[in-house]
XYZ file of C-alpha atoms in Angstrom:
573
model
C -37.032 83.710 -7.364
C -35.994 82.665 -10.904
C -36.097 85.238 -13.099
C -34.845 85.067 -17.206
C -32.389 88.123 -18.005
C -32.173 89.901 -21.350
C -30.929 87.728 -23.993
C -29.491 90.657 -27.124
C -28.593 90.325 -30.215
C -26.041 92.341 -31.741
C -26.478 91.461 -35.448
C -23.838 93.931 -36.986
C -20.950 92.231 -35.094
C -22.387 88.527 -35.574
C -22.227 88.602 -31.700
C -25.072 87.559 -29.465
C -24.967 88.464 -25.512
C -26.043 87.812 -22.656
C -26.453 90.318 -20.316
C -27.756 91.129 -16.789
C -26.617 93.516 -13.874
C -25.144 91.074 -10.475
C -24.392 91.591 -7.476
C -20.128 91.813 -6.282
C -19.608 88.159 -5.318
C -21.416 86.083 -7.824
C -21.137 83.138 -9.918
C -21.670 82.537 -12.986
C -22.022 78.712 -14.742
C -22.476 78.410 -18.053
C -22.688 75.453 -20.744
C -20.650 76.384 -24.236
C -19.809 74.209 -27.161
C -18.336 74.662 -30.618
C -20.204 74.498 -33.697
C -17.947 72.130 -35.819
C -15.291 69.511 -35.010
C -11.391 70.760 -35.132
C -13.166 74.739 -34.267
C -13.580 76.471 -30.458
C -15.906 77.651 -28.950
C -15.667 81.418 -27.245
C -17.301 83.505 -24.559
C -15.884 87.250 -24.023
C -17.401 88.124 -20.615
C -16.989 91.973 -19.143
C -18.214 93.585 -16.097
C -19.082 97.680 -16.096
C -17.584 97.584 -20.155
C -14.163 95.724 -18.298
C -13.030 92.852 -19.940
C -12.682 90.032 -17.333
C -11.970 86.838 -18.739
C -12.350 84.509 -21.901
C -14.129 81.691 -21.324
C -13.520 78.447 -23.970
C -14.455 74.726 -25.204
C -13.321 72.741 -27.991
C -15.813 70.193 -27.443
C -18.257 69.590 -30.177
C -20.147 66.825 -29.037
C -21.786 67.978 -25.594
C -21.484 70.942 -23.977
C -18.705 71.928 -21.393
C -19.508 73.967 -18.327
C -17.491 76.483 -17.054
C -17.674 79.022 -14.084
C -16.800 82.606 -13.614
C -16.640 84.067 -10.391
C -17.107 87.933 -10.390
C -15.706 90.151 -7.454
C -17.075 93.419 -8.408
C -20.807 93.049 -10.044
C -22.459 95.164 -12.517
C -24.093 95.228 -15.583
C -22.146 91.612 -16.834
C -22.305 90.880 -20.692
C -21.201 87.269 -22.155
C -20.763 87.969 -25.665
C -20.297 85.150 -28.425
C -20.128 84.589 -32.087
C -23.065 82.469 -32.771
C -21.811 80.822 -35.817
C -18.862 79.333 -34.083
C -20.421 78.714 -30.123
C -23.350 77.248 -28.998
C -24.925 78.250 -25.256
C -26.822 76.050 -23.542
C -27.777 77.132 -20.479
C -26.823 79.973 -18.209
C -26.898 81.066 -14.499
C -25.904 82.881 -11.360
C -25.701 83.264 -8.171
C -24.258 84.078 -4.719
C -23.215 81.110 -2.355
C -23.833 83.195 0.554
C -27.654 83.220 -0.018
C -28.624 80.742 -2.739
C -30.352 78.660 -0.290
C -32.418 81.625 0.414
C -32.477 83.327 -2.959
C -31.750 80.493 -5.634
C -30.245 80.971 -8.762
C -30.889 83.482 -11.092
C -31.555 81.867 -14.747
C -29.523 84.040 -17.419
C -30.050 82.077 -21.000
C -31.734 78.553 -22.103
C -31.842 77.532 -25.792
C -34.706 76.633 -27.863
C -34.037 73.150 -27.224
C -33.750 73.042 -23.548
C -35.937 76.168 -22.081
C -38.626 75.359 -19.607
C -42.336 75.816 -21.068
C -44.647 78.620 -20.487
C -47.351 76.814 -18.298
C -49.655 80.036 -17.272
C -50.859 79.238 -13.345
C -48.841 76.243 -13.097
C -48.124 74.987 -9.672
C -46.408 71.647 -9.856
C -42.747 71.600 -9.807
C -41.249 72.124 -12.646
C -37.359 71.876 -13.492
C -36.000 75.424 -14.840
C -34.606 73.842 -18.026
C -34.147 70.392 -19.483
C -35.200 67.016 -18.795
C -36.090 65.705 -15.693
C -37.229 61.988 -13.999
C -37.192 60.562 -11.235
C -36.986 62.296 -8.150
C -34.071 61.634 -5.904
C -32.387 62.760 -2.245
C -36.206 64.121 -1.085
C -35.459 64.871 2.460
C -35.198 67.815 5.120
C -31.597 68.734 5.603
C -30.965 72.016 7.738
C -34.071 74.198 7.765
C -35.643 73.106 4.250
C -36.594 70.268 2.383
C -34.242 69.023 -0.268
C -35.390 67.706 -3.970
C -32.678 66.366 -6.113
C -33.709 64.705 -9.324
C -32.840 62.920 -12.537
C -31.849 65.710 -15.045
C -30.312 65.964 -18.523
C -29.557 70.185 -19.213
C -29.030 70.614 -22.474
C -32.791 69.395 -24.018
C -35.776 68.181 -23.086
C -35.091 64.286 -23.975
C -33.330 61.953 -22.038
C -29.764 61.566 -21.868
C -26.398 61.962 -19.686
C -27.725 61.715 -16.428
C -26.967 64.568 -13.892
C -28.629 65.675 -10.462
C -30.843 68.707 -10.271
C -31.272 70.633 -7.194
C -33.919 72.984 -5.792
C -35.531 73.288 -2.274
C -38.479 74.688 -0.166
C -40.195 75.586 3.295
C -43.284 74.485 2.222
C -42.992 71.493 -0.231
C -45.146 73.920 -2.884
C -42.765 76.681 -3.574
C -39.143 75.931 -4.092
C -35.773 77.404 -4.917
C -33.673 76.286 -8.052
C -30.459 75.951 -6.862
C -27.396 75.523 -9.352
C -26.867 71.576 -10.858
C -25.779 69.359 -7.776
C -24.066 65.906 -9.371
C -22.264 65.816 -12.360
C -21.753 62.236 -14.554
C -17.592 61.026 -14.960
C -15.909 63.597 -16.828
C -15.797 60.661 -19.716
C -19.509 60.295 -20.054
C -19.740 64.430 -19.250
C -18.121 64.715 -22.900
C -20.157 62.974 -24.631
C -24.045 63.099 -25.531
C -24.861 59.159 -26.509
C -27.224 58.670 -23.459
C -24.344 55.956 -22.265
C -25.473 56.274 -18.287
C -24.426 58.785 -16.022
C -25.473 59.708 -12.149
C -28.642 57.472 -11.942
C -31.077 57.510 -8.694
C -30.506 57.965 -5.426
C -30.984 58.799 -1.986
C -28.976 61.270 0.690
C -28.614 61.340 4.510
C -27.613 63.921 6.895
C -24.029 64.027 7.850
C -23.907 62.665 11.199
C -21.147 65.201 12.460
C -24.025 67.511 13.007
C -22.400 69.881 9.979
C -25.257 71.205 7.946
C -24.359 69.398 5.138
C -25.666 65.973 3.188
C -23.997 62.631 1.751
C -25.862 61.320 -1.110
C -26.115 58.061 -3.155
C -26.641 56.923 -6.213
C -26.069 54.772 -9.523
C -23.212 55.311 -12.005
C -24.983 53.634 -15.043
C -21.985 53.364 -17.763
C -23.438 51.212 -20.923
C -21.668 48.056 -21.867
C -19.482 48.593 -18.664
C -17.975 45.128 -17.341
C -18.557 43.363 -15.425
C -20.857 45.845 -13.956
C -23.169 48.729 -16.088
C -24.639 49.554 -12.614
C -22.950 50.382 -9.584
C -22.928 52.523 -6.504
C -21.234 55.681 -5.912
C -21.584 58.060 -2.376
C -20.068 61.608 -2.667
C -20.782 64.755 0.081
C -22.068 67.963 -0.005
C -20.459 70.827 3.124
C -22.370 73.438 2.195
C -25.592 71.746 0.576
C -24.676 73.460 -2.862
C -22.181 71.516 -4.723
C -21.103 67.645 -4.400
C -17.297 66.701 -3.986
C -15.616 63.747 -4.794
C -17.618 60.438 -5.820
C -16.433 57.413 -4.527
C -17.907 53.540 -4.782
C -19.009 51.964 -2.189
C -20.765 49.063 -3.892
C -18.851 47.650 -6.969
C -20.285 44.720 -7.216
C -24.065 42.956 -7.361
C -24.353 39.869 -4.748
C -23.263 36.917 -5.981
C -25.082 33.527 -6.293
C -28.907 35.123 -6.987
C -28.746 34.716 -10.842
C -29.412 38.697 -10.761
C -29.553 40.459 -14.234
C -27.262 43.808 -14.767
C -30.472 45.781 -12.817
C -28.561 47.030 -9.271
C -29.622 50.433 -9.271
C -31.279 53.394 -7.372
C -29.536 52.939 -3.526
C -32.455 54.191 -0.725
C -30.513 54.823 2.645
C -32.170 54.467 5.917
C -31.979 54.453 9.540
C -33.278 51.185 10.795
C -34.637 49.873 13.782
C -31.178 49.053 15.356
C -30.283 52.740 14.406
C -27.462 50.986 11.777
C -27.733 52.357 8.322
C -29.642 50.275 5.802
C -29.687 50.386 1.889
C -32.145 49.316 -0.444
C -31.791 48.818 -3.775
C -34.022 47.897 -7.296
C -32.781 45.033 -9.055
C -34.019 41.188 -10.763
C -34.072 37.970 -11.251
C -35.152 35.316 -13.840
C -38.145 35.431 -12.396
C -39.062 39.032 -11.590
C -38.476 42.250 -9.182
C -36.043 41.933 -6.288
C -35.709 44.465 -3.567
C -32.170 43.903 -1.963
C -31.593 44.790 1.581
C -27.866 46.016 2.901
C -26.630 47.220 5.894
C -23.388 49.411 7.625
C -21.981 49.586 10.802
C -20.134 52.783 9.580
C -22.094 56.001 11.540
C -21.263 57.485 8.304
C -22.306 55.379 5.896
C -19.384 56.164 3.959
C -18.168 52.647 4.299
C -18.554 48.929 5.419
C -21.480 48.244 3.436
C -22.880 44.455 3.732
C -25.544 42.591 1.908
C -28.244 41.184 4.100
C -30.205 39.301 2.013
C -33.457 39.998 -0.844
C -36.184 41.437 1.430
C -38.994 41.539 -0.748
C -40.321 39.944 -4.243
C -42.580 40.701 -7.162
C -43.046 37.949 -9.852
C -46.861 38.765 -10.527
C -45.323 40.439 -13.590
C -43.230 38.203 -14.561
C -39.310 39.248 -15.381
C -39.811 43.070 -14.357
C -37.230 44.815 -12.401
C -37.793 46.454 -9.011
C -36.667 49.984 -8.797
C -36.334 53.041 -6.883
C -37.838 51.448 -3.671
C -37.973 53.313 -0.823
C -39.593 52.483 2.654
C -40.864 54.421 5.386
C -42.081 53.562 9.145
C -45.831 55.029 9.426
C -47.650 54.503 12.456
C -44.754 54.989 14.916
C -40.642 55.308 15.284
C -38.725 53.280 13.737
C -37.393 51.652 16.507
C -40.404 50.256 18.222
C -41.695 46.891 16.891
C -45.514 47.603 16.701
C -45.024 49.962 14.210
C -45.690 48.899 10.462
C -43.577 50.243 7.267
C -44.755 50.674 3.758
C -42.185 49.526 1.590
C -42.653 51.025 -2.097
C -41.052 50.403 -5.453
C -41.823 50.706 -9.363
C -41.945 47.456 -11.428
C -40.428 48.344 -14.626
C -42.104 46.767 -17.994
C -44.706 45.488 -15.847
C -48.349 45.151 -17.466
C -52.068 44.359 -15.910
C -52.969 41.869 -18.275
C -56.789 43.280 -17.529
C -56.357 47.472 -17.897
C -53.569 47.302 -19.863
C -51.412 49.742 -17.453
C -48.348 49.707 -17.097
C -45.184 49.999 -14.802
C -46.857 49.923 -11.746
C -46.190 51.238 -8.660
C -46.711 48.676 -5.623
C -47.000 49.669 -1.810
C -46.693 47.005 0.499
C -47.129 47.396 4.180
C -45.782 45.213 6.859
C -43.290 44.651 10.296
C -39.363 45.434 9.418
C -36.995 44.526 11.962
C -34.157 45.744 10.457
C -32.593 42.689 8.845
C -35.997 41.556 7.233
C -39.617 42.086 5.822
C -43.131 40.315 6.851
C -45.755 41.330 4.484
C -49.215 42.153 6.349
C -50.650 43.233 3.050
C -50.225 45.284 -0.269
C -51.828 47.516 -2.658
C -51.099 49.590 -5.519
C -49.668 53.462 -4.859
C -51.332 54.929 -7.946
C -54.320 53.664 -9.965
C -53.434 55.699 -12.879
C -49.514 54.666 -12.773
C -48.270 58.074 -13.515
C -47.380 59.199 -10.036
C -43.464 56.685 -10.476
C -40.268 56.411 -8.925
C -42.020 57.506 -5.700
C -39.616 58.762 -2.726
C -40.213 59.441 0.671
C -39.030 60.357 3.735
C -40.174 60.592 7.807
C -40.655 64.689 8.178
C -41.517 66.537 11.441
C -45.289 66.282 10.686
C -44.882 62.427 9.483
C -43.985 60.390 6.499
C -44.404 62.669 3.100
C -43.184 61.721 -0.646
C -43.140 62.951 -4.115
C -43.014 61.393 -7.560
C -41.555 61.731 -11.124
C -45.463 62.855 -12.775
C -45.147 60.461 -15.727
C -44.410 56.613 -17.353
C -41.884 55.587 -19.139
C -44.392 53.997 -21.382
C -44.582 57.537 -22.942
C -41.413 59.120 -23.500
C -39.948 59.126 -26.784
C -36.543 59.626 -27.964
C -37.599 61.163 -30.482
C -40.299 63.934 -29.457
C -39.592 66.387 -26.702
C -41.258 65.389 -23.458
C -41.316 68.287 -20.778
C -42.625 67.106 -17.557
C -43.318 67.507 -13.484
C -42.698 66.216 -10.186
C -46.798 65.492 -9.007
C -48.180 67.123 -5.927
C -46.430 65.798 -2.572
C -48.054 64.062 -0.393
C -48.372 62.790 3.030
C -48.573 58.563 3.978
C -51.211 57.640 6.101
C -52.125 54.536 7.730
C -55.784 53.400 8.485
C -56.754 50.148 8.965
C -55.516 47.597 6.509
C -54.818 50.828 3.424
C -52.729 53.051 2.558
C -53.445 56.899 2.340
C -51.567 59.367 0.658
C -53.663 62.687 0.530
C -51.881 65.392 -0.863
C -49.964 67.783 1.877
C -51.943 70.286 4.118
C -49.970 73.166 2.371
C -51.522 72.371 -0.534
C -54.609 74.581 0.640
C -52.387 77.543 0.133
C -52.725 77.529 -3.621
C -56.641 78.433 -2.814
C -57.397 81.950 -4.380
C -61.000 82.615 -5.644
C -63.956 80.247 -5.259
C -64.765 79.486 -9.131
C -67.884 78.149 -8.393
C -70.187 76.413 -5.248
C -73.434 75.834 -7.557
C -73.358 75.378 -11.068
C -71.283 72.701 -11.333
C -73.558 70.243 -8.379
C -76.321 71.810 -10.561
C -74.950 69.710 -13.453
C -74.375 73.094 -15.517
C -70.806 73.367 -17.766
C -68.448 75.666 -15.744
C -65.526 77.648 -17.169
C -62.435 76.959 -15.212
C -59.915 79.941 -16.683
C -56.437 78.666 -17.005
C -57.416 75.583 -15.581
C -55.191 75.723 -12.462
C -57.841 73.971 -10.261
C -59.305 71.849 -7.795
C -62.552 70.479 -7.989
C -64.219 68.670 -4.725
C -66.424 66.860 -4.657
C -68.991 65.386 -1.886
C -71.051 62.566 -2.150
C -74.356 61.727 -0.596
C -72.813 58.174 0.253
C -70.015 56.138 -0.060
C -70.058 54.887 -4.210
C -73.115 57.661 -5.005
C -72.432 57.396 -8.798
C -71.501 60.621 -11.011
C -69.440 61.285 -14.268
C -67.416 64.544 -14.555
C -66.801 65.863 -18.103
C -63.714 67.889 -18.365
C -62.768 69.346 -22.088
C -59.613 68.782 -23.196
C -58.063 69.874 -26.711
C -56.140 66.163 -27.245
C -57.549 64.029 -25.564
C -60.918 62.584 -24.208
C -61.444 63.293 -20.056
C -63.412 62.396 -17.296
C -63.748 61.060 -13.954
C -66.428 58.609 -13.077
C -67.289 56.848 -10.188
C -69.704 53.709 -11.106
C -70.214 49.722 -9.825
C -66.917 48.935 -11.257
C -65.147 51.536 -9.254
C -63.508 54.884 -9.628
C -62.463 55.233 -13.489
C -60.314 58.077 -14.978
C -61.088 58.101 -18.575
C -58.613 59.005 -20.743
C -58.992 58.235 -24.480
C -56.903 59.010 -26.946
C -58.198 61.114 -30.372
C -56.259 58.754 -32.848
C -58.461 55.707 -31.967
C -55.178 53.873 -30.199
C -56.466 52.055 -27.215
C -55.487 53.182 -24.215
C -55.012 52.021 -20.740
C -58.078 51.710 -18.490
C -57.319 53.285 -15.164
C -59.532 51.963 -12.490
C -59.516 51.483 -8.791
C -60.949 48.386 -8.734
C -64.429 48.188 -5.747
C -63.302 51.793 -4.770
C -66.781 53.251 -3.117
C -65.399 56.414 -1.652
C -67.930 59.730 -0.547
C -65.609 62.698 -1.191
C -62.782 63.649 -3.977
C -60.535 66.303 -4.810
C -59.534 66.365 -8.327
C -56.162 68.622 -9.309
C -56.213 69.950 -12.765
C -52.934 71.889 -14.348
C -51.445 72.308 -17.453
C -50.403 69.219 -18.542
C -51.931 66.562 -15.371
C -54.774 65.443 -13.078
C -54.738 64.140 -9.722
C -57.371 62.080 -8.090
C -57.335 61.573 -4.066
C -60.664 59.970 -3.175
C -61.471 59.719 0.580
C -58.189 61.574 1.740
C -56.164 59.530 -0.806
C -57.587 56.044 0.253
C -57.646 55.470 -3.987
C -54.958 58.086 -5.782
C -54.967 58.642 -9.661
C -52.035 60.681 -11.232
C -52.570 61.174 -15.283
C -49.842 63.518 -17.024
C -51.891 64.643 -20.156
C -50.281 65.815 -23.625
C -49.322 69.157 -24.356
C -49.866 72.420 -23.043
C -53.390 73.379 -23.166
C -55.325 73.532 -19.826
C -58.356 71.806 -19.449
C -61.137 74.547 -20.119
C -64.728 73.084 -19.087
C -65.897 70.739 -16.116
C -69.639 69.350 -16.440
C -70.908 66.989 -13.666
C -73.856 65.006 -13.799
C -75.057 62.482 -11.349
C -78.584 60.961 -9.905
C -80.728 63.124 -8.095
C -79.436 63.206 -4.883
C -75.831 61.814 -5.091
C -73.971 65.192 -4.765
C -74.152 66.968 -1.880
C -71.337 69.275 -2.676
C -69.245 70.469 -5.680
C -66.983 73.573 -5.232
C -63.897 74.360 -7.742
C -61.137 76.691 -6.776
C -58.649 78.614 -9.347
C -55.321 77.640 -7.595
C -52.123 79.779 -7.818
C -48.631 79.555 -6.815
């Protein structure tokens, strides 16, 4: 467990510390800059009142990290001079058990510390930005989440890799920063590219460790902005040496700089295989490659474009990902669902954008045969999906947001949304949310006044509402009060609708499933989003709402007869 040590100030001496009693054998990483140009920045750190070492930067631009590695513990004290060093963030831990323990969170600034969410239970990083989720997979005994992260604020920027893990895919472990950007773009806070998406494997030595890959992004880079890197991990903690394994897009396909966000694989021929996002002049591309190296370290080939998306127009394809769901990979009956976000796309009708498309079909290893398609999320904000085969079947997680959002200019803390399993049923696509999600159950709210169309308080607003429906497409409208925006989920002859209207008057995106008729819902309410599976996730809906304020009333009302059920449950990590 996390847990934020004492932070004192020592005004007197100018000196601020930061102070907490470890354990003999820890580690300590921490990010320090200087104030000014042509000054240094300083840390003094001491164990039991011993001085140990001096810790220093003379960057001004972006902070530096540096590690201390204590053999006795004690009560440990980082002291600084505030007017000439800057901290931005702070941990420790012990490599013998951070995969059990995580890290233990020291100091965050103003600018970078995670948000108070009371009852939240979505995953959260610990401090600074974070995006897309990358490297979701079970290595060892626990499932692995790396994803996009920037430290030092909560705005995009210098791409890194954060790290944290679970047994249970609802309560996880921060573990300490996992990739790190070229030392070039590392000193330097311009946003110019950095570790971009990415995927990781096993090592197939048997060794408990990982290989991951991913996108160097470096701005204005020729001929190539985009290319991709592998690097390894021994002891699932820290990443060594980056090397490229594809510098280069395919030639002769007109493709724009977009070659990003490598998904590796095992196909049916149990050869490695590699997706990756790019586009053409006339929209998304999914490109397909392949390796004969048991590695994957080496040998990579293109295949050929397996998939296209021009409905959008010029939009690029990223962070695809594809999954066998009905059987093993290796036996040809069994149908994949091959899913990707289309960048800058629009629906000319709702409005939304960047969608996220699932299509399902036969892979053979070397290509695709559509059987048919559909859209992931109906409310878009569920992106940069990534999944994996688990012991109990195919589950994935997304980046619980849209680009169309984020501003460079306004701080924009944000989640990972709920994981959830992939289901196939006749000619759909089902992603209900995982069965361990019924562990966040504490107290039932309420079982009466809510299908009795009465208001009903929900506390923080940590819950989830289900609801059953006399038939499939019995009409209702749920009210929910929010402080900033206008809320609701309806359910009419159009389809399922979650409205979402913005206070200023600026129109907003209409998020419909189109014809969806379904009988039962659960609706997941947090601090900051709202999550819609309709018959077991047939039709999913993934809002991220503004600010910090929970939702604090639901009101249903409906036809006589249309509800046959409506429970809500406070939820709690």
């Amino acid at each position: 467990m996390t847990t934020h040590a004492e932070t004192a100030s020592a005004a007197a001496a100018d000196v601020e510390n930061i102070s907490a009693v470890l354990a003999d054998a820890t580690t300590i990483h921490i990010w320090l800059k200087a104030r000014q140009m042509g000054t240094s920045a300083e840390i003094k750190a001491t164990v039991a009142g011993r001085e140990i070492d001096r810790l220093m930067a003379s960057n001004s631009d972006e902070f530096e990290q540096r590690s201390l590695d204590l053999g006795q513990g004690g009560r440990t004290v980082l002291s600084y001079d505030p007017t000439t060093t800057q901290v931005s963030v702070a941990y420790a831990f012990q490599h013998q058990n951070v995969l059990t323990e995580g890290v233990q969170i020291l100091h965050s600034s103003r600018e970078n510390a995670a948000p108070t969410v009371v009852g939240g239970y979505h995953f959260r990083p610990p401090f600074g930005w974070m995006n897309d989720p990358n490297g979701f997979g079970r290595f060892g005994d626990h499932v692995h989440l790396f994803y996009q992260h920037y430290p030092h604020s909560l705005r995009w920027n210098t791409m890194h890799w954060g790290h944290a893990l679970s047994d249970d895919y609802i309560h996880w472990r921060h573990l300490p920063i996992f990739l790190f950007p070229s030392s070039d773009l590392s000193a330097r806070a311009d946003g110019r590219g950095g570790a971009f998406s990415g995927s990781a494997i096993p090592l197939s030595s048997g060794e408990p460790g990982i290989r991951v890959f991913f996108t160097e992004q470096v701005k204005d880079r020729e001929p190539e902005e985009q290319i991709q890197l592998t690097a390894v991990s021994h002891d699932q903690i820290t990443a060594g040496a980056q090397e490229i394994i594809l510098a280069h897009r395919p030639s002769g396909l007109d493709l724009t700089l977009d070659f990003r966000d490598p998904y590796v694989f095992k196909g049916p021929d149990h050869l490695w295989k590699m997706l990756i996002g790019s586009r053409d002049r006339a929209g998304g591309v999914v490109l397909l490659y392949e390796c004969g190296d048991p590695n994957g370290a080496s040998d990579w080939t293109f295949v050929g474009i397996i998939h296209r998306e021009d409905r959008y127009g010029m939009t690029a394809a990223e962070c695809p990902c594809i999954v066998p769901l009905d059987g093993p990979a290796d036996d040809p009956k069994t149908r994949w669902a091959l899913i990707f976000g289309l960048l800058t796309s629009r629906d000319p009708q709702t409005g939304r954008r960047n969608i996220t498309a699932a299509t399902v079909g036969r892979f053979d290893g070397r290509s695709f045969v559509k059987e048919f398609e559909q859209e992931l999320d109906f409310a878009t904000d569920a992106y940069a999906f990534q999944a994996f085969v688990d012991r109990s079947g195919p589950i994935g997680i997304a980046w619980l947001a849209n680009w169309t959002e984020v501003s460079k200019k306004v701080d924009f803390p944000t989640a990972m949304t709920l994981p959830r399993q992939l289901l196939l049923e006749k000619d759909a696509l089902l992603t209900p949310p995982v069965e361990t999600v019924a562990t966040l159950r504490r107290d039932l709210i309420d079982d009466n006044k809510l299908k009795g169309q009465e208001p009903v308080g929900l506390n923080n607003g940590a819950v989830e509402i289900v609801i059953e429906l006399a038939g499939p497409g019995a009409q209702f409208h749920l009210e929910l009060d929010h402080p900033d925006v206008g809320l609701g989920v309806q359910l009419g002859a159009e389809g399922l609708i979650i409205h979402y209207d913005l206070p200023d008057g600026k129109g907003a995106p209409r998020y419909i499933a189109v014809g969806a008729q379904p009988s039962t819902l659960r609706i997941f309410l947090d601090v900051g989003s709202i999550e819609v599976f309709a018959d077991n996730g047939r039709w999913t809906g993934t809002k991220r709402l503004p600010g910090f304020a929970a939702v604090s009333t639901a009101r249903l009302s409906a036809p006589a007869g249309n509800i046959t059920a409506a429970t809500i449950w406070q939820l709690e990590l």
